[in-house]
GROMACS .gro file of N, CA, C and O in nm:
model
  316
    1UNK      N    1  -2.345   2.350   4.206
    1UNK     CA    2  -2.356   2.217   4.292
    1UNK      C    3  -2.405   2.240   4.393
    1UNK      O    4  -2.420   2.334   4.448
    2UNK      N    5  -2.458   2.131   4.455
    2UNK     CA    6  -2.529   2.144   4.585
    2UNK      C    7  -2.410   2.108   4.692
    2UNK      O    8  -2.367   2.025   4.675
    3UNK      N    9  -2.395   2.186   4.787
    3UNK     CA   10  -2.258   2.164   4.864
    3UNK      C   11  -2.333   2.126   4.998
    3UNK      O   12  -2.268   2.101   5.100
    4UNK      N   13  -2.473   2.088   5.018
    4UNK     CA   14  -2.526   2.053   5.154
    4UNK      C   15  -2.456   1.882   5.185
    4UNK      O   16  -2.455   1.792   5.072
    5UNK      N   17  -2.416   1.869   5.317
    5UNK     CA   18  -2.359   1.712   5.315
    5UNK      C   19  -2.508   1.628   5.312
    5UNK      O   20  -2.599   1.637   5.318
    6UNK      N   21  -2.418   1.519   5.262
    6UNK     CA   22  -2.499   1.372   5.226
    6UNK      C   23  -2.528   1.278   5.328
    6UNK      O   24  -2.429   1.286   5.396
    7UNK      N   25  -2.632   1.239   5.317
    7UNK     CA   26  -2.616   1.107   5.427
    7UNK      C   27  -2.524   0.999   5.397
    7UNK      O   28  -2.508   0.959   5.264
    8UNK      N   29  -2.541   0.915   5.476
    8UNK     CA   30  -2.435   0.762   5.461
    8UNK      C   31  -2.528   0.723   5.340
    8UNK      O   32  -2.451   0.634   5.279
    9UNK      N   33  -2.630   0.713   5.348
    9UNK     CA   34  -2.715   0.632   5.217
    9UNK      C   35  -2.706   0.660   5.110
    9UNK      O   36  -2.635   0.592   5.005
   10UNK      N   37  -2.693   0.802   5.094
   10UNK     CA   38  -2.710   0.891   4.988
   10UNK      C   39  -2.584   0.846   4.904
   10UNK      O   40  -2.538   0.829   4.821
   11UNK      N   41  -2.439   0.852   5.020
   11UNK     CA   42  -2.340   0.827   4.988
   11UNK      C   43  -2.282   0.733   4.911
   11UNK      O   44  -2.226   0.695   4.830
   12UNK      N   45  -2.366   0.610   5.000
   12UNK     CA   46  -2.320   0.468   4.936
   12UNK      C   47  -2.394   0.453   4.817
   12UNK      O   48  -2.354   0.392   4.708
   13UNK      N   49  -2.523   0.497   4.786
   13UNK     CA   50  -2.590   0.477   4.636
   13UNK      C   51  -2.497   0.558   4.525
   13UNK      O   52  -2.510   0.505   4.412
   14UNK      N   53  -2.441   0.642   4.587
   14UNK     CA   54  -2.366   0.756   4.462
   14UNK      C   55  -2.227   0.631   4.458
   14UNK      O   56  -2.202   0.643   4.338
   15UNK      N   57  -2.194   0.593   4.492
   15UNK     CA   58  -2.055   0.493   4.483
   15UNK      C   59  -2.130   0.386   4.449
   15UNK      O   60  -2.022   0.333   4.341
   16UNK      N   61  -2.238   0.298   4.455
   16UNK     CA   62  -2.302   0.206   4.379
   16UNK      C   63  -2.279   0.237   4.248
   16UNK      O   64  -2.259   0.130   4.169
   17UNK      N   65  -2.354   0.365   4.235
   17UNK     CA   66  -2.391   0.354   4.086
   17UNK      C   67  -2.270   0.424   3.992
   17UNK      O   68  -2.287   0.355   3.872
   18UNK      N   69  -2.173   0.480   4.058
   18UNK     CA   70  -2.031   0.538   4.029
   18UNK      C   71  -2.000   0.364   3.989
   18UNK      O   72  -1.910   0.356   3.866
   19UNK      N   73  -1.961   0.265   4.071
   19UNK     CA   74  -1.918   0.132   4.039
   19UNK      C   75  -1.972   0.060   3.925
   19UNK      O   76  -1.937   0.000   3.869
   20UNK      N   77  -2.102   0.049   3.906
   20UNK     CA   78  -2.192  -0.007   3.833
   20UNK      C   79  -2.130   0.042   3.654
   20UNK      O   80  -2.111   0.018   3.595
   21UNK      N   81  -2.128   0.187   3.670
   21UNK     CA   82  -2.085   0.283   3.557
   21UNK      C   83  -1.952   0.219   3.510
   21UNK      O   84  -1.896   0.191   3.400
   22UNK      N   85  -1.882   0.224   3.614
   22UNK     CA   86  -1.745   0.175   3.580
   22UNK      C   87  -1.712   0.020   3.529
   22UNK      O   88  -1.660   0.006   3.419
   23UNK      N   89  -1.851  -0.014   3.581
   23UNK     CA   90  -1.812  -0.180   3.527
   23UNK      C   91  -1.839  -0.208   3.365
   23UNK      O   92  -1.821  -0.280   3.325
   24UNK      N   93  -1.954  -0.125   3.345
   24UNK     CA   94  -2.037  -0.122   3.202
   24UNK      C   95  -1.929  -0.074   3.122
   24UNK      O   96  -1.889  -0.110   3.010
   25UNK      N   97  -1.875   0.047   3.154
   25UNK     CA   98  -1.748   0.109   3.062
   25UNK      C   99  -1.648   0.013   3.074
   25UNK      O  100  -1.573   0.002   2.956
   26UNK      N  101  -1.598  -0.097   3.150
   26UNK     CA  102  -1.513  -0.197   3.154
   26UNK      C  103  -1.542  -0.272   3.039
   26UNK      O  104  -1.450  -0.328   2.947
   27UNK      N  105  -1.670  -0.317   3.044
   27UNK     CA  106  -1.742  -0.436   2.955
   27UNK      C  107  -1.703  -0.381   2.837
   27UNK      O  108  -1.684  -0.469   2.735
   28UNK      N  109  -1.756  -0.267   2.799
   28UNK     CA  110  -1.741  -0.170   2.677
   28UNK      C  111  -1.612  -0.203   2.584
   28UNK      O  112  -1.609  -0.229   2.487
   29UNK      N  113  -1.518  -0.155   2.715
   29UNK     CA  114  -1.408  -0.136   2.667
   29UNK      C  115  -1.324  -0.276   2.590
   29UNK      O  116  -1.261  -0.295   2.494
   30UNK      N  117  -1.354  -0.411   2.663
   30UNK     CA  118  -1.308  -0.493   2.654
   30UNK      C  119  -1.395  -0.534   2.536
   30UNK      O  120  -1.280  -0.609   2.438
   31UNK      N  121  -1.474  -0.558   2.513
   31UNK     CA  122  -1.558  -0.587   2.395
   31UNK      C  123  -1.497  -0.500   2.240
   31UNK      O  124  -1.460  -0.587   2.113
   32UNK      N  125  -1.439  -0.374   2.302
   32UNK     CA  126  -1.412  -0.302   2.151
   32UNK      C  127  -1.244  -0.379   2.154
   32UNK      O  128  -1.220  -0.385   2.019
   33UNK      N  129  -1.184  -0.380   2.270
   33UNK     CA  130  -1.036  -0.436   2.265
   33UNK      C  131  -1.063  -0.596   2.160
   33UNK      O  132  -0.975  -0.604   2.085
   34UNK      N  133  -1.147  -0.662   2.215
   34UNK     CA  134  -1.157  -0.797   2.109
   34UNK      C  135  -1.187  -0.756   1.990
   34UNK      O  136  -1.130  -0.842   1.914
   35UNK      N  137  -1.292  -0.680   1.960
   35UNK     CA  138  -1.320  -0.693   1.830
   35UNK      C  139  -1.214  -0.614   1.729
   35UNK      O  140  -1.173  -0.671   1.614
   36UNK      N  141  -1.149  -0.549   1.784
   36UNK     CA  142  -1.013  -0.505   1.736
   36UNK      C  143  -0.908  -0.599   1.730
   36UNK      O  144  -0.819  -0.602   1.586
   37UNK      N  145  -0.849  -0.679   1.801
   37UNK     CA  146  -0.784  -0.796   1.809
   37UNK      C  147  -0.865  -0.904   1.675
   37UNK      O  148  -0.769  -0.956   1.581
   38UNK      N  149  -0.988  -0.892   1.657
   38UNK     CA  150  -1.024  -0.980   1.534
   38UNK      C  151  -0.991  -0.941   1.425
   38UNK      O  152  -0.941  -0.989   1.352
   39UNK      N  153  -1.017  -0.790   1.414
   39UNK     CA  154  -1.008  -0.718   1.274
   39UNK      C  155  -0.876  -0.738   1.251
   39UNK      O  156  -0.830  -0.782   1.144
   40UNK      N  157  -0.761  -0.719   1.333
   40UNK     CA  158  -0.630  -0.724   1.346
   40UNK      C  159  -0.587  -0.858   1.286
   40UNK      O  160  -0.483  -0.888   1.165
   41UNK      N  161  -0.635  -0.978   1.360
   41UNK     CA  162  -0.600  -1.112   1.305
   41UNK      C  163  -0.700  -1.134   1.151
   41UNK      O  164  -0.591  -1.211   1.049
   42UNK      N  165  -0.788  -1.091   1.129
   42UNK     CA  166  -0.801  -1.111   0.971
   42UNK      C  167  -0.734  -1.053   0.867
   42UNK      O  168  -0.692  -1.107   0.791
   43UNK      N  169  -0.719  -0.930   0.887
   43UNK     CA  170  -0.634  -0.883   0.798
   43UNK      C  171  -0.482  -0.907   0.800
   43UNK      O  172  -0.440  -0.943   0.683
   44UNK      N  173  -0.446  -0.983   0.917
   44UNK     CA  174  -0.303  -1.034   0.899
   44UNK      C  175  -0.296  -1.163   0.811
   44UNK      O  176  -0.195  -1.223   0.746
   45UNK      N  177  -0.422  -1.245   0.833
   45UNK     CA  178  -0.427  -1.367   0.772
   45UNK      C  179  -0.449  -1.353   0.632
   45UNK      O  180  -0.395  -1.419   0.547
   46UNK      N  181  -0.496  -1.224   0.595
   46UNK     CA  182  -0.540  -1.200   0.436
   46UNK      C  183  -0.389  -1.155   0.375
   46UNK      O  184  -0.384  -1.218   0.253
   47UNK      N  185  -0.341  -1.085   0.456
   47UNK     CA  186  -0.206  -1.052   0.405
   47UNK      C  187  -0.098  -1.165   0.357
   47UNK      O  188  -0.021  -1.157   0.294
   48UNK      N  189  -0.100  -1.206   0.471
   48UNK     CA  190  -0.008  -1.346   0.482
   48UNK      C  191  -0.061  -1.432   0.380
   48UNK      O  192   0.027  -1.488   0.269
   49UNK      N  193  -0.221  -1.461   0.304
   49UNK     CA  194  -0.234  -1.532   0.195
   49UNK      C  195  -0.177  -1.449   0.066
   49UNK      O  196  -0.152  -1.558  -0.003
   50UNK      N  197  -0.211  -1.365   0.071
   50UNK     CA  198  -0.139  -1.263  -0.053
   50UNK      C  199  -0.008  -1.277  -0.044
   50UNK      O  200   0.049  -1.320  -0.155
   51UNK      N  201   0.091  -1.274   0.019
   51UNK     CA  202   0.247  -1.278   0.016
   51UNK      C  203   0.275  -1.445  -0.052
   51UNK      O  204   0.347  -1.430  -0.092
   52UNK      N  205   0.232  -1.532   0.031
   52UNK     CA  206   0.233  -1.663   0.014
   52UNK      C  207   0.212  -1.696  -0.111
   52UNK      O  208   0.283  -1.742  -0.185
   53UNK      N  209   0.097  -1.624  -0.171
   53UNK     CA  210   0.040  -1.670  -0.307
   53UNK      C  211   0.160  -1.595  -0.428
   53UNK      O  212   0.186  -1.659  -0.524
   54UNK      N  213   0.193  -1.455  -0.384
   54UNK     CA  214   0.288  -1.402  -0.468
   54UNK      C  215   0.430  -1.470  -0.456
   54UNK      O  216   0.497  -1.473  -0.588
   55UNK      N  217   0.463  -1.527  -0.348
   55UNK     CA  218   0.588  -1.616  -0.319
   55UNK      C  219   0.602  -1.716  -0.442
   55UNK      O  220   0.678  -1.752  -0.474
   56UNK      N  221   0.423  -1.799  -0.410
   56UNK     CA  222   0.446  -1.890  -0.486
   56UNK      C  223   0.462  -1.854  -0.651
   56UNK      O  224   0.511  -1.949  -0.748
   57UNK      N  225   0.389  -1.774  -0.717
   57UNK     CA  226   0.401  -1.719  -0.832
   57UNK      C  227   0.524  -1.679  -0.889
   57UNK      O  228   0.601  -1.682  -0.962
   58UNK      N  229   0.619  -1.609  -0.801
   58UNK     CA  230   0.736  -1.572  -0.825
   58UNK      C  231   0.848  -1.708  -0.837
   58UNK      O  232   0.926  -1.681  -0.929
   59UNK      N  233   0.829  -1.820  -0.756
   59UNK     CA  234   0.895  -1.919  -0.805
   59UNK      C  235   0.846  -1.998  -0.904
   59UNK      O  236   0.950  -2.069  -0.992
   60UNK      N  237   0.704  -1.989  -0.957
   60UNK     CA  238   0.678  -2.051  -1.044
   60UNK      C  239   0.734  -1.979  -1.188
   60UNK      O  240   0.746  -2.044  -1.305
   61UNK      N  241   0.765  -1.859  -1.209
   61UNK     CA  242   0.788  -1.788  -1.300
   61UNK      C  243   0.910  -1.703  -1.270
   61UNK      O  244   0.876  -1.562  -1.244
   62UNK      N  245   1.022  -1.722  -1.241
   62UNK     CA  246   1.136  -1.644  -1.202
   62UNK      C  247   1.154  -1.554  -1.302
   62UNK      O  248   1.121  -1.582  -1.430
   63UNK      N  249   1.191  -1.437  -1.263
   63UNK     CA  250   1.224  -1.336  -1.378
   63UNK      C  251   1.356  -1.353  -1.399
   63UNK      O  252   1.439  -1.452  -1.373
   64UNK      N  253   1.337  -1.323  -1.545
   64UNK     CA  254   1.502  -1.351  -1.644
   64UNK      C  255   1.581  -1.272  -1.610
   64UNK      O  256   1.577  -1.122  -1.552
   65UNK      N  257   1.701  -1.319  -1.655
   65UNK     CA  258   1.866  -1.253  -1.590
   65UNK      C  259   1.864  -1.124  -1.694
   65UNK      O  260   1.856  -1.187  -1.840
   66UNK      N  261   1.911  -1.009  -1.645
   66UNK     CA  262   1.934  -0.908  -1.736
   66UNK      C  263   2.069  -0.955  -1.790
   66UNK      O  264   2.109  -0.840  -1.895
   67UNK      N  265   2.151  -0.988  -1.748
   67UNK     CA  266   2.287  -1.028  -1.783
   67UNK      C  267   2.267  -1.109  -1.914
   67UNK      O  268   2.236  -1.203  -1.925
   68UNK      N  269   2.363  -1.049  -2.027
   68UNK     CA  270   2.353  -1.103  -2.140
   68UNK      C  271   2.513  -1.157  -2.156
   68UNK      O  272   2.574  -1.197  -2.026
   69UNK      N  273   2.536  -1.259  -2.278
   69UNK     CA  274   2.650  -1.283  -2.314
   69UNK      C  275   2.780  -1.215  -2.258
   69UNK      O  276   2.912  -1.253  -2.298
   70UNK      N  277   2.805  -1.111  -2.225
   70UNK     CA  278   2.884  -1.032  -2.195
   70UNK      C  279   3.045  -1.071  -2.103
   70UNK      O  280   3.153  -1.053  -2.161
   71UNK      N  281   2.920  -1.118  -2.023
   71UNK     CA  282   3.041  -1.162  -1.920
   71UNK      C  283   3.110  -1.328  -1.968
   71UNK      O  284   3.203  -1.309  -1.922
   72UNK      N  285   3.042  -1.402  -2.058
   72UNK     CA  286   3.148  -1.476  -2.106
   72UNK      C  287   3.219  -1.448  -2.176
   72UNK      O  288   3.343  -1.502  -2.229
   73UNK      N  289   3.218  -1.334  -2.312
   73UNK     CA  290   3.315  -1.276  -2.347
   73UNK      C  291   3.432  -1.227  -2.279
   73UNK      O  292   3.587  -1.245  -2.333
   74UNK      N  293   3.428  -1.160  -2.206
   74UNK     CA  294   3.513  -1.129  -2.108
   74UNK      C  295   3.583  -1.201  -2.029
   74UNK      O  296   3.728  -1.231  -2.061
   75UNK      N  297   3.539  -1.327  -2.002
   75UNK     CA  298   3.597  -1.417  -1.940
   75UNK      C  299   3.730  -1.509  -2.058
   75UNK      O  300   3.834  -1.532  -2.023
   76UNK      N  301   3.648  -1.474  -2.144
   76UNK     CA  302   3.685  -1.585  -2.291
   76UNK      C  303   3.868  -1.480  -2.316
   76UNK      O  304   3.943  -1.546  -2.340
   77UNK      N  305   3.808  -1.347  -2.316
   77UNK     CA  306   3.929  -1.269  -2.348
   77UNK      C  307   4.045  -1.289  -2.239
   77UNK      O  308   4.151  -1.272  -2.290
   78UNK      N  309   4.034  -1.289  -2.150
   78UNK     CA  310   4.104  -1.275  -2.030
   78UNK      C  311   4.192  -1.392  -2.011
   78UNK      O  312   4.346  -1.437  -1.994
   79UNK      N  313   4.144  -1.519  -2.036
   79UNK     CA  314   4.187  -1.669  -2.052
   79UNK      C  315   4.272  -1.698  -2.157
   79UNK      O  316   4.371  -1.693  -2.197
   0.00000   0.00000   0.00000
C-alpha cells in the first residue's frame, strides 16, 4: 500500500467514490430484495390456488367411509 499522506482533495475524492459505490450496491440489493419478494408472492399465489382446487375437489368427492355395518350390529346386540 501507499503510505504517503493524501491531500484533502484526494481524501474527499476517495470518500465520494466510496459513497457512490455504496449507493450503487444499495440500489442493487433493494432490486434483489424486490425480485425475491415478487417470486415469493407468485409461489404463494400458485400454491394457494392448488390448495383451494384440491379442497374443492375433496368436497365434491368425499372419501367413502371405511366403517361397515359392524357398528350397527354391535349396537343391536347390546340393546
